[in-house]
Amino acid sequence: MPSDIAIPAATKAAPSIQILNGRFDRLSAHQTVEELVRAIRARERGILSTVNVAILMMMRSDPRLQRFVDTSRWTVADGQPLVWASHLWRQPLPERVAGIDLIDQLCARAATEGFGVYFLGADRDTVRVAVNVLQARHRGLSVCGYADGYFGPEQAEARAKDIAESGADLLFVAMGVPRQEYFIEEQWKNFGARVVIGVGGSFDVIAGRRKRAPPFIQRAGLEWAYRLAQEPRRLFRRYLITNSQFLGLISRNAVARAFHLQSPIPRP
């Protein structure tokens, strides 16, 4: 059941662009990090949504997920195809902003700024290893706590209160879409953390449980295919449907825009 806890309405500090049913902030990865750091320093609160093609298509059939992303304070494109699609509107996104890269970049800043970080998600061993890896990479990183994502609805509030009691400024939630978004929505008032980000399966990659696509595959927009090769049974249906939907919708939009631009302007 959707929660009656209100998430603050989005206040977009940067220009944004509408791509199908998603509105994306035109921010680079560096600008995104600076915006989140500024918010934490100012003791403001907000949710960052990282949206790829699969999530964008999922939003179309999940009104609750659509509302969550629409009301997030920041929304960035975590998918190269979305960056390419933005050129159709002649307001291109500067680059892909991947959630897993933001974890590293924000942990680096948290270590220098003295922000406390909490990690929630994956299984107990995976999140522990991911935390150890990040602490080794970023000396001085203050980890306020971590916990696995395997808990039932009756334990959700207790998990959220543990996060609040830890004093964390920054919270990463890695429980998969849309479960992590539902959890964030329901427990928003209980977290206490300033900035909250859903990061899907990122802890598995950081901990070495799953490989990430090489950079040239990421730049080619084929990271989904690399993931599919690793987990074909689980991901085949999702990617087949969502990628086909996205290509069809974008093609239709491109044709409609071309027709509109070529149509003569009616005389008064």
XYZ file of N, CA and C in Angstrom:
804
model
N 0.841 -1.207 0.000
C 0.000 0.000 0.000
C 0.874 1.253 0.000
N 0.601 2.230 -0.843
C 1.362 3.471 -0.821
C 1.238 4.166 0.518
N 2.311 4.803 0.927
C 2.322 5.499 2.202
C 1.664 6.859 2.073
N 1.147 7.363 3.197
C 0.613 8.722 3.202
C 1.672 9.723 3.635
N 2.915 9.242 3.787
C 4.017 10.128 4.131
C 4.410 10.908 2.886
N 4.401 12.214 2.993
C 4.653 13.061 1.817
C 6.146 13.245 1.608
N 6.599 13.015 0.391
C 7.962 13.352 0.000
C 7.932 14.782 -0.512
N 8.886 15.622 -0.106
C 8.859 17.012 -0.551
C 8.862 17.124 -2.053
N 8.111 18.070 -2.572
C 8.033 18.263 -4.017
C 9.396 18.631 -4.580
N 9.616 18.211 -5.814
C 10.890 18.485 -6.457
C 11.104 19.981 -6.632
N 12.327 20.415 -6.313
C 12.694 21.809 -6.548
C 13.924 21.784 -7.450
N 13.722 21.920 -8.724
C 14.792 21.742 -9.688
C 15.677 22.984 -9.761
N 16.947 22.793 -9.360
C 17.892 23.905 -9.397
C 18.515 24.045 -10.780
N 18.518 22.956 -11.554
C 19.148 22.970 -12.868
C 18.092 22.865 -13.957
N 18.425 23.294 -15.185
C 17.504 23.088 -16.302
C 17.232 21.596 -16.469
N 16.064 21.263 -16.967
C 15.713 19.859 -17.126
C 15.111 19.629 -18.500
N 14.990 18.366 -18.875
C 14.426 17.982 -20.161
C 13.467 16.823 -19.954
N 12.366 16.842 -20.671
C 11.387 15.763 -20.623
C 11.698 14.758 -21.725
N 11.919 13.500 -21.343
C 12.093 12.414 -22.301
C 10.995 11.394 -22.025
N 10.025 11.312 -22.932
C 8.855 10.459 -22.734
C 8.192 10.818 -21.411
N 8.107 9.863 -20.475
C 7.424 10.117 -19.201
C 8.381 10.490 -18.077
N 9.614 10.826 -18.401
C 10.579 11.187 -17.358
C 11.170 12.568 -17.573
N 11.332 13.314 -16.476
C 11.988 14.613 -16.540
C 13.359 14.490 -15.892
N 14.397 14.849 -16.644
C 15.776 14.653 -16.207
C 16.485 15.989 -16.033
N 17.225 16.110 -14.941
C 18.045 17.295 -14.722
C 19.252 17.233 -15.651
N 19.559 18.357 -16.277
C 20.696 18.426 -17.190
C 21.966 18.723 -16.389
N 22.390 17.699 -15.660
C 23.553 17.804 -14.785
C 24.602 16.778 -15.191
N 25.860 17.161 -15.153
C 26.956 16.203 -15.300
C 27.126 15.468 -13.969
N 27.940 14.441 -13.965
C 28.210 13.725 -12.719
C 28.832 14.666 -11.683
N 29.784 15.488 -12.123
C 30.429 16.433 -11.213
C 29.414 17.422 -10.642
N 28.559 17.949 -11.488
C 27.539 18.902 -11.022
C 26.561 18.242 -10.057
N 26.232 16.988 -10.316
C 25.328 16.259 -9.418
C 25.944 16.127 -8.038
N 27.204 15.722 -7.993
C 27.889 15.578 -6.704
C 27.934 16.918 -5.977
N 28.278 17.984 -6.693
C 28.351 19.305 -6.061
C 26.988 19.740 -5.521
N 25.932 19.442 -6.254
C 24.582 19.804 -5.813
C 24.205 19.052 -4.551
N 24.536 17.771 -4.472
C 24.206 16.989 -3.279
C 25.043 17.429 -2.075
N 26.312 17.707 -2.313
C 27.177 18.190 -1.228
C 26.651 19.518 -0.693
N 26.263 20.404 -1.612
C 25.716 21.695 -1.188
C 24.474 21.502 -0.329
N 23.593 20.586 -0.713
C 22.363 20.345 0.039
C 22.668 19.824 1.441
N 23.620 18.905 1.547
C 23.973 18.359 2.867
C 24.576 19.450 3.745
N 25.471 20.246 3.168
C 26.067 21.352 3.937
C 24.998 22.304 4.458
N 23.990 22.561 3.617
C 22.920 23.500 3.983
C 21.852 22.851 4.863
N 22.057 21.572 5.192
C 21.120 20.811 6.033
C 19.734 20.733 5.377
N 19.750 20.639 4.054
C 18.523 20.420 3.301
C 18.349 18.917 3.089
N 17.150 18.520 2.688
C 16.885 17.103 2.447
C 16.396 16.887 1.019
N 16.683 15.728 0.486
C 16.208 15.423 -0.861
C 16.551 14.016 -1.284
N 15.800 13.541 -2.267
C 16.001 12.217 -2.845
C 16.542 12.383 -4.259
N 17.550 11.575 -4.593
C 18.058 11.524 -5.960
C 17.597 10.221 -6.597
N 16.949 10.312 -7.757
C 16.574 9.130 -8.533
C 17.497 8.996 -9.726
N 18.076 7.812 -9.898
C 18.864 7.514 -11.087
C 18.013 6.598 -11.965
N 17.708 7.051 -13.171
C 16.736 6.356 -14.026
C 17.401 5.896 -15.314
N 17.280 4.600 -15.591
C 17.735 4.080 -16.881
C 16.525 3.725 -17.742
N 16.755 3.137 -18.905
C 15.651 2.819 -19.819
C 14.667 1.847 -19.184
N 15.186 0.809 -18.518
C 14.303 -0.186 -17.903
C 13.401 0.458 -16.853
N 13.962 1.342 -16.042
C 13.172 2.005 -14.998
C 12.166 2.961 -15.617
N 12.592 3.698 -16.652
C 11.684 4.639 -17.317
C 10.460 3.907 -17.862
N 10.674 2.744 -18.459
C 9.558 1.965 -18.994
C 8.720 1.352 -17.864
N 9.365 0.953 -16.792
C 8.647 0.413 -15.633
C 7.719 1.467 -15.041
N 8.163 2.717 -15.049
C 7.360 3.817 -14.511
C 6.037 3.963 -15.237
N 6.017 3.614 -16.518
C 4.805 3.782 -17.322
C 3.675 2.864 -16.870
N 4.026 1.743 -16.266
C 3.006 0.798 -15.791
C 2.921 0.739 -14.271
N 3.675 1.609 -13.607
C 3.695 1.625 -12.132
C 3.507 3.066 -11.663
N 2.257 3.491 -11.454
C 1.998 4.888 -11.067
C 2.725 5.304 -9.793
N 2.903 4.375 -8.891
C 3.586 4.716 -7.637
C 5.062 5.032 -7.895
N 5.700 4.225 -8.721
C 7.100 4.483 -9.070
C 7.216 5.783 -9.867
N 6.284 6.016 -10.785
C 6.270 7.264 -11.563
C 6.175 8.470 -10.641
N 5.282 8.395 -9.656
C 5.110 9.509 -8.716
C 6.369 9.722 -7.886
N 6.996 8.623 -7.484
C 8.219 8.730 -6.687
C 9.297 9.494 -7.458
N 9.513 9.099 -8.704
C 10.545 9.762 -9.512
C 10.156 11.212 -9.794
N 8.881 11.436 -10.102
C 8.418 12.800 -10.387
C 8.643 13.745 -9.210
N 8.537 13.221 -7.994
C 8.666 14.073 -6.810
C 10.063 14.035 -6.189
N 10.982 13.310 -6.819
C 12.366 13.342 -6.342
C 12.955 14.730 -6.579
N 13.793 15.140 -5.688
C 14.387 16.476 -5.829
C 15.317 16.547 -7.045
N 16.037 15.452 -7.280
C 16.932 15.382 -8.443
C 16.664 14.066 -9.186
N 16.713 14.124 -10.507
C 16.595 12.918 -11.333
C 17.646 12.986 -12.423
N 18.474 11.950 -12.504
C 19.538 11.930 -13.511
C 19.395 10.690 -14.383
N 19.974 10.768 -15.586
C 19.878 9.687 -16.567
C 21.024 8.699 -16.373
N 20.689 7.511 -15.910
C 21.678 6.457 -15.705
C 21.613 5.475 -16.879
N 21.802 6.002 -18.097
C 21.735 5.153 -19.272
C 22.148 5.943 -20.505
N 23.107 5.416 -21.257
C 23.579 6.126 -22.445
C 22.476 6.328 -23.485
N 21.544 5.374 -23.682
C 20.459 5.621 -24.652
C 19.621 6.851 -24.316
N 19.468 7.163 -23.050
C 18.721 8.358 -22.664
C 19.484 9.626 -23.060
N 20.797 9.575 -22.930
C 21.614 10.722 -23.354
C 21.479 10.920 -24.860
N 21.532 9.821 -25.608
C 21.360 9.929 -27.065
C 19.976 10.475 -27.411
N 18.960 9.951 -26.729
C 17.586 10.385 -27.018
C 17.403 11.869 -26.742
N 18.124 12.403 -25.767
C 17.960 13.820 -25.417
C 18.329 14.740 -26.570
N 19.143 14.264 -27.509
C 19.529 15.087 -28.663
C 18.347 15.338 -29.589
N 17.338 14.474 -29.542
C 16.152 14.694 -30.370
C 15.427 15.970 -29.976
N 15.542 16.338 -28.705
C 14.878 17.551 -28.204
C 15.797 18.764 -28.252
N 16.993 18.567 -28.796
C 17.969 19.655 -28.957
C 18.330 20.328 -27.629
N 18.194 19.569 -26.556
C 18.638 20.011 -25.232
C 19.407 18.853 -24.603
N 20.522 18.491 -25.193
C 21.184 17.242 -24.796
C 21.625 17.226 -23.338
N 21.472 16.065 -22.733
C 22.027 15.844 -21.404
C 23.544 15.811 -21.528
N 24.273 16.356 -20.562
C 25.729 16.438 -20.700
C 26.417 15.083 -20.721
N 25.889 14.122 -19.968
C 26.503 12.799 -19.924
C 25.621 11.865 -19.102
N 25.937 10.597 -19.177
C 25.285 9.619 -18.314
C 25.788 9.814 -16.887
N 24.876 9.728 -15.931
C 25.245 9.842 -14.518
C 24.857 8.533 -13.848
N 25.812 7.648 -13.688
C 25.546 6.302 -13.185
C 25.551 6.268 -11.669
N 24.574 5.575 -11.107
C 24.472 5.476 -9.657
C 25.708 4.875 -9.015
N 26.283 3.853 -9.640
C 27.459 3.209 -9.048
C 28.654 4.154 -9.029
N 28.769 5.032 -10.038
C 29.855 6.019 -10.037
C 29.617 7.088 -8.975
N 28.359 7.458 -8.781
C 28.045 8.447 -7.748
C 28.415 7.939 -6.349
N 28.265 6.636 -6.116
C 28.649 6.095 -4.804
C 30.108 6.411 -4.526
N 30.984 6.107 -5.482
C 32.415 6.364 -5.296
C 32.701 7.848 -5.154
N 32.105 8.653 -6.027
C 32.372 10.094 -6.009
C 31.865 10.745 -4.729
N 30.709 10.316 -4.278
C 30.141 10.894 -3.052
C 30.879 10.402 -1.809
N 31.334 9.165 -1.840
C 32.121 8.674 -0.700
C 33.444 9.426 -0.603
N 34.032 9.748 -1.754
C 35.270 10.534 -1.744
C 35.028 11.898 -1.109
N 33.927 12.555 -1.487
C 33.605 13.860 -0.905
C 33.205 13.743 0.562
N 32.465 12.683 0.887
C 32.052 12.492 2.290
C 33.277 12.369 3.197
N 34.316 11.700 2.692
C 35.534 11.526 3.491
C 36.211 12.860 3.770
N 36.200 13.766 2.799
C 36.852 15.060 2.996
C 35.960 16.066 3.719
N 34.642 15.926 3.531
C 33.697 16.866 4.144
C 33.284 16.450 5.564
N 33.551 15.192 5.906
C 33.162 14.703 7.225
C 31.710 14.270 7.320
N 31.093 13.933 6.177
C 29.715 13.451 6.187
C 29.688 11.985 6.609
N 28.656 11.606 7.357
C 28.464 10.212 7.710
C 27.613 9.508 6.665
N 27.953 8.243 6.364
C 27.274 7.495 5.305
C 26.736 6.181 5.861
N 25.552 5.795 5.388
C 24.946 4.516 5.772
C 24.650 3.741 4.491
N 24.876 2.414 4.553
C 24.657 1.538 3.404
C 23.610 0.491 3.767
N 22.547 0.429 2.983
C 21.464 -0.524 3.227
C 21.169 -1.292 1.950
N 21.257 -2.629 2.033
C 20.896 -3.414 0.855
C 21.804 -4.607 0.649
N 21.469 -5.412 -0.369
C 22.163 -6.659 -0.694
C 22.089 -7.609 0.507
N 22.900 -8.664 0.514
C 22.938 -9.552 1.686
C 24.024 -9.071 2.637
N 24.036 -9.651 3.817
C 24.934 -9.154 4.869
C 26.401 -9.185 4.452
N 26.847 -10.292 3.846
C 28.254 -10.396 3.454
C 28.601 -9.410 2.351
N 27.694 -9.255 1.386
C 27.965 -8.366 0.254
C 28.073 -6.917 0.701
N 27.144 -6.450 1.524
C 27.202 -5.053 1.955
C 28.432 -4.822 2.831
N 28.804 -5.813 3.640
C 30.006 -5.675 4.480
C 31.255 -5.537 3.615
N 31.380 -6.387 2.592
C 32.544 -6.322 1.706
C 32.556 -5.000 0.936
N 31.390 -4.561 0.448
C 31.307 -3.290 -0.287
C 31.761 -2.130 0.596
N 31.343 -2.122 1.847
C 31.748 -1.070 2.782
C 33.266 -1.103 2.991
N 33.823 -2.301 3.167
C 35.269 -2.419 3.357
C 36.040 -1.906 2.137
N 35.536 -2.223 0.942
C 36.182 -1.762 -0.293
C 36.170 -0.244 -0.351
N 35.020 0.361 -0.044
C 34.904 1.821 -0.125
C 35.745 2.511 0.947
N 35.836 1.924 2.126
C 36.687 2.514 3.171
C 38.159 2.428 2.794
N 38.531 1.350 2.095
C 39.925 1.223 1.650
C 40.233 2.236 0.549
N 39.253 2.518 -0.307
C 39.462 3.478 -1.398
C 39.487 4.910 -0.889
N 38.684 5.191 0.121
C 38.495 6.563 0.571
C 38.846 6.672 2.058
N 40.083 6.957 2.325
C 40.562 7.029 3.709
C 39.829 8.133 4.459
N 39.387 7.808 5.646
C 38.667 8.787 6.442
C 37.165 8.733 6.251
N 36.663 7.829 5.381
C 35.226 7.720 5.166
C 34.541 7.282 6.457
N 33.584 8.072 6.890
C 32.855 7.786 8.132
C 31.614 6.947 7.810
N 31.698 5.648 8.074
C 30.562 4.744 7.859
C 29.778 4.665 9.170
N 28.593 5.247 9.155
C 27.764 5.271 10.362
C 27.102 3.923 10.621
N 27.008 3.105 9.579
C 26.424 1.790 9.740
C 26.092 1.161 8.409
N 25.761 -0.118 8.455
C 25.303 -0.816 7.261
C 24.425 -1.980 7.684
N 23.547 -2.390 6.783
C 22.634 -3.506 7.062
C 22.185 -4.104 5.741
N 21.802 -5.376 5.776
C 21.343 -6.031 4.550
C 19.931 -5.580 4.206
N 19.514 -5.915 2.988
C 18.185 -5.515 2.519
C 17.146 -6.608 2.639
N 17.460 -7.677 3.357
C 16.530 -8.799 3.492
C 15.724 -8.662 4.788
N 14.649 -7.926 4.692
C 13.771 -7.749 5.842
C 12.346 -7.571 5.331
N 11.393 -7.886 6.181
C 9.990 -7.791 5.811
C 9.402 -6.434 6.145
N 8.171 -6.181 5.699
C 7.511 -4.892 5.949
C 7.440 -4.539 7.435
N 7.303 -5.558 8.274
C 7.174 -5.296 9.714
C 8.480 -4.807 10.334
N 9.602 -4.990 9.629
C 10.909 -4.547 10.144
C 11.373 -3.231 9.528
N 10.629 -2.726 8.552
C 11.082 -1.555 7.792
C 11.268 -0.331 8.674
N 10.313 -0.060 9.542
C 10.407 1.139 10.375
C 11.590 1.058 11.327
N 11.851 -0.133 11.854
C 12.991 -0.297 12.761
C 14.304 -0.048 12.022
N 14.393 -0.521 10.769
C 15.606 -0.277 9.980
C 15.799 1.228 9.757
N 14.697 1.898 9.427
C 14.772 3.338 9.182
C 15.208 4.085 10.443
N 14.705 3.684 11.585
C 15.073 4.351 12.840
C 16.524 4.082 13.215
N 17.032 2.894 12.872
C 18.458 2.615 13.091
C 19.316 3.578 12.275
N 18.883 3.850 11.056
C 19.611 4.793 10.196
C 19.599 6.190 10.808
N 18.432 6.610 11.295
C 18.319 7.934 11.916
C 19.217 8.035 13.148
N 19.217 6.999 13.967
C 20.029 7.009 15.195
C 21.522 6.986 14.899
N 21.900 6.494 13.700
C 23.323 6.447 13.340
C 23.887 7.845 13.075
N 22.990 8.812 12.768
C 23.439 10.167 12.465
C 23.955 10.348 11.062
N 23.674 9.402 10.147
C 24.175 9.480 8.769
C 23.578 10.677 8.025
N 24.414 11.328 7.239
C 23.961 12.420 6.371
C 23.515 11.887 5.011
N 24.143 10.812 4.572
C 23.958 10.276 3.224
C 23.596 8.798 3.327
N 22.537 8.405 2.631
C 22.053 7.022 2.689
C 21.981 6.443 1.282
N 22.633 5.293 1.090
C 22.514 4.536 -0.147
C 21.636 3.320 0.116
N 20.592 3.138 -0.710
C 19.677 2.009 -0.558
C 19.781 1.143 -1.801
N 20.238 -0.100 -1.638
C 20.467 -1.004 -2.770
C 19.589 -2.240 -2.618
N 18.311 -2.092 -2.935
C 17.374 -3.206 -2.778
C 16.625 -3.522 -4.071
N 17.036 -2.914 -5.180
C 16.372 -3.167 -6.448
C 15.125 -2.327 -6.628
N 14.801 -2.070 -7.896
C 13.635 -1.250 -8.265
C 12.441 -2.178 -8.478
N 11.265 -1.880 -7.946
C 10.883 -0.651 -7.239
C 10.894 -0.780 -5.714
N 11.385 -1.917 -5.190
C 11.303 -2.122 -3.738
C 12.028 -1.026 -2.968
N 13.209 -0.609 -3.449
C 13.946 0.422 -2.720
C 13.193 1.753 -2.731
N 12.525 2.064 -3.848
C 11.758 3.311 -3.930
C 10.554 3.274 -2.996
N 9.875 2.148 -2.929
C 8.735 2.023 -2.024
C 9.183 2.198 -0.572
N 10.329 1.573 -0.243
C 10.864 1.679 1.125
C 11.221 3.131 1.460
N 11.898 3.799 0.531
C 12.281 5.198 0.770
C 11.037 6.065 0.951
N 10.032 5.857 0.110
C 8.796 6.625 0.204
C 8.118 6.425 1.559
N 8.012 5.173 1.973
C 7.291 4.860 3.207
C 8.021 5.344 4.461
N 9.351 5.326 4.426
C 10.128 5.626 5.633
C 10.839 6.978 5.585
N 10.478 7.804 4.610
C 11.170 9.080 4.414
C 11.292 9.895 5.691
N 10.233 10.001 6.462
C 10.257 10.837 7.662
C 11.055 10.209 8.804
N 11.360 8.936 8.682
C 12.059 8.242 9.772
C 13.568 8.161 9.587
N 14.072 8.419 8.374
C 15.503 8.232 8.096
C 16.414 9.187 8.841
N 16.081 10.471 8.755
C 16.977 11.485 9.294
C 18.071 11.888 8.321
N 18.468 10.997 7.420
C 19.541 11.311 6.464
C 19.132 12.474 5.568
N 20.121 13.271 5.177
C 19.852 14.451 4.346
C 19.576 14.070 2.892
N 20.438 13.235 2.341
C 20.312 12.830 0.940
C 20.192 11.312 0.867
N 19.192 10.847 0.132
C 18.929 9.411 -0.001
C 18.943 9.059 -1.482
N 19.645 7.978 -1.814
C 19.775 7.552 -3.213
C 19.533 6.051 -3.315
N 18.660 5.643 -4.234
C 18.489 4.230 -4.547
C 19.507 3.825 -5.591
N 20.272 2.757 -5.301
C 21.397 2.403 -6.188
C 21.327 0.964 -6.704
N 20.148 0.337 -6.650
C 19.961 -0.963 -7.278
C 20.963 -2.014 -6.827
N 21.630 -2.647 -7.792
C 22.570 -3.728 -7.479
C 24.012 -3.281 -7.371
N 24.242 -2.027 -7.062
C 25.612 -1.478 -7.050
C 26.522 -2.144 -6.024
N 25.987 -2.525 -4.871
C 26.845 -3.134 -3.842
C 27.443 -4.447 -4.355
N 26.683 -5.195 -5.152
C 27.188 -6.459 -5.702
C 28.399 -6.220 -6.599
N 28.353 -5.118 -7.366
C 29.471 -4.800 -8.255
C 30.680 -4.335 -7.441
N 30.450 -3.441 -6.494
C 31.551 -2.925 -5.668
C 32.221 -4.046 -4.889
N 31.424 -4.999 -4.414
C 31.955 -6.123 -3.633
C 32.582 -7.207 -4.500
N 32.482 -7.066 -5.835
C 33.072 -8.049 -6.730
C 32.213 -9.267 -6.970
N 30.947 -9.204 -6.558
C 30.047 -10.349 -6.776
C 29.560 -10.401 -8.221
N 29.573 -9.254 -8.887
C 29.138 -9.186 -10.276
C 30.054 -8.216 -11.015
N 30.393 -8.543 -12.256
C 31.293 -7.694 -13.027
C 30.524 -6.572 -13.698
N 31.182 -5.430 -13.805
C 30.609 -4.305 -14.538
C 31.160 -4.297 -15.950
N 30.343 -3.838 -16.877
C 30.766 -3.784 -18.274
C 31.996 -2.890 -18.422
N 32.926 -3.261 -19.324
C 34.080 -2.384 -19.591
C 33.611 -1.029 -20.108
N 34.431 0.012 -19.937
C 34.034 1.364 -20.344
C 33.586 1.485 -21.791
N 34.231 0.752 -22.728
C 33.842 0.897 -24.135
C 32.440 0.343 -24.383
N 32.041 -0.667 -23.625
C 30.677 -1.205 -23.744
C 29.684 -0.220 -23.132
N 30.061 0.415 -22.035
C 29.197 1.437 -21.430
C 28.976 2.589 -22.410
N 30.070 3.054 -23.043
C 29.956 4.177 -23.983
C 29.107 3.821 -25.196
N 29.106 2.543 -25.554
C 28.303 2.085 -26.696
C 26.838 1.898 -26.332
N 26.500 2.114 -25.060
C 25.116 1.965 -24.624
C 24.677 0.519 -24.515
N 25.636 -0.400 -24.333
C 25.319 -1.829 -24.320
C 25.578 -2.485 -22.966
N 25.599 -1.682 -21.906
C 25.822 -2.259 -20.586
C 24.714 -3.242 -20.225
N 23.491 -2.971 -20.711
C 22.378 -3.889 -20.460
C 22.664 -5.276 -21.050
N 23.308 -5.323 -22.220
C 23.619 -6.600 -22.857
C 24.677 -7.363 -22.056
N 25.602 -6.623 -21.488
C 26.639 -7.244 -20.655
C 26.016 -7.854 -19.407
N 25.083 -7.137 -18.809
C 24.371 -7.662 -17.637
C 23.514 -8.858 -18.018
N 22.880 -8.776 -19.173
C 22.030 -9.870 -19.639
C 22.842 -11.149 -19.803
N 24.076 -11.025 -20.302
C 24.935 -12.193 -20.492
C 25.275 -12.857 -19.155
N 25.303 -12.051 -18.075
C 25.620 -12.603 -16.758
C 24.411 -13.231 -16.072
N 23.220 -12.657 -16.341
C 22.001 -13.155 -15.692
C 20.873 -13.300 -16.723
N 21.035 -14.193 -17.696
C 20.048 -14.276 -18.787
C 18.654 -14.670 -18.325
N 18.546 -15.617 -17.425
C 17.221 -16.071 -16.978
C 16.432 -14.956 -16.309
N 17.098 -14.214 -15.452
C 16.403 -13.182 -14.674
C 16.109 -11.936 -15.511
N 16.988 -11.603 -16.445
C 16.890 -10.304 -17.111
C 16.372 -10.342 -18.540
N 16.296 -11.516 -19.163
C 15.931 -11.569 -20.572
C 14.584 -10.919 -20.841
N 13.563 -11.333 -20.112
C 12.222 -10.810 -20.353
C 12.167 -9.301 -20.106
N 12.815 -8.851 -19.006
C 12.784 -7.417 -18.671
C 13.379 -6.575 -19.789
N 14.585 -6.952 -20.245
C 15.253 -6.141 -21.257
C 14.589 -6.257 -22.621
N 14.078 -7.434 -22.956
C 13.393 -7.599 -24.235
C 12.200 -6.651 -24.323
N 11.416 -6.608 -23.243
C 10.207 -5.780 -23.237
C 10.548 -4.302 -23.150
N 11.379 -3.927 -22.174
C 11.633 -2.498 -21.943
C 12.400 -1.854 -23.091
N 13.402 -2.552 -23.631
C 14.159 -1.965 -24.742
C 13.298 -1.809 -25.984
N 12.429 -2.814 -26.242
C 11.528 -2.719 -27.398
C 10.550 -1.558 -27.224
N 9.999 -1.425 -26.021
C 9.082 -0.312 -25.743
C 9.765 1.026 -25.969
N 10.971 1.165 -25.424
C 11.690 2.436 -25.511
C 11.995 2.790 -26.960
N 12.511 1.828 -27.721
C 12.838 2.094 -29.118
C 11.601 2.485 -29.917
N 10.480 1.799 -29.650
C 9.246 2.124 -30.350
C 8.748 3.518 -30.032
N 8.766 3.877 -28.748
C 8.271 5.189 -28.330
C 9.169 6.314 -28.827
N 10.482 6.104 -28.742
C 11.417 7.133 -29.203
C 11.306 7.305 -30.715
N 11.166 6.204 -31.452
C 11.025 6.290 -32.909
C 9.766 7.052 -33.281
N 8.685 6.758 -32.573
C 7.422 7.451 -32.850
C 7.561 8.946 -32.577
N 8.234 9.288 -31.469
C 8.450 10.699 -31.138
C 9.310 11.387 -32.185
N 10.348 10.692 -32.656
C 11.246 11.281 -33.652
C 10.492 11.566 -34.947
N 9.652 10.617 -35.377
C 8.869 10.810 -36.595
C 7.890 11.967 -36.422
N 7.222 12.016 -35.269
C 6.251 13.087 -35.012
C 6.930 14.447 -35.010
N 8.129 14.532 -34.408
C 8.849 15.804 -34.359
C 9.299 16.215 -35.756
N 9.786 15.248 -36.530
C 10.237 15.558 -37.895
C 9.070 16.052 -38.743
N 7.926 15.416 -38.606
C 6.743 15.817 -39.363
C 6.302 17.222 -38.963
N 6.352 17.494 -37.645
C 5.946 18.815 -37.147
C 6.869 19.904 -37.676
N 8.193 19.610 -37.671
C 9.161 20.621 -38.112
C 9.064 20.880 -39.613
N 8.629 19.852 -40.373
C 8.548 20.007 -41.822
C 7.211 20.553 -42.282
N 6.224 20.521 -41.401
C 4.889 20.996 -41.780
C 4.914 22.508 -41.989
N 4.262 22.986 -43.019
C 4.220 24.453 -43.238
C 3.450 25.152 -42.129
N 3.885 26.326 -41.799
C 3.202 27.107 -40.772
C 1.895 27.629 -41.349
N 0.752 27.354 -40.747
C -0.520 27.797 -41.319
C -0.597 29.321 -41.381
N -1.156 29.810 -42.486
C -1.333 31.256 -42.638
C -2.508 31.731 -41.798
N -2.419 32.957 -41.255
C -3.541 33.467 -40.485
C -4.754 33.732 -41.382
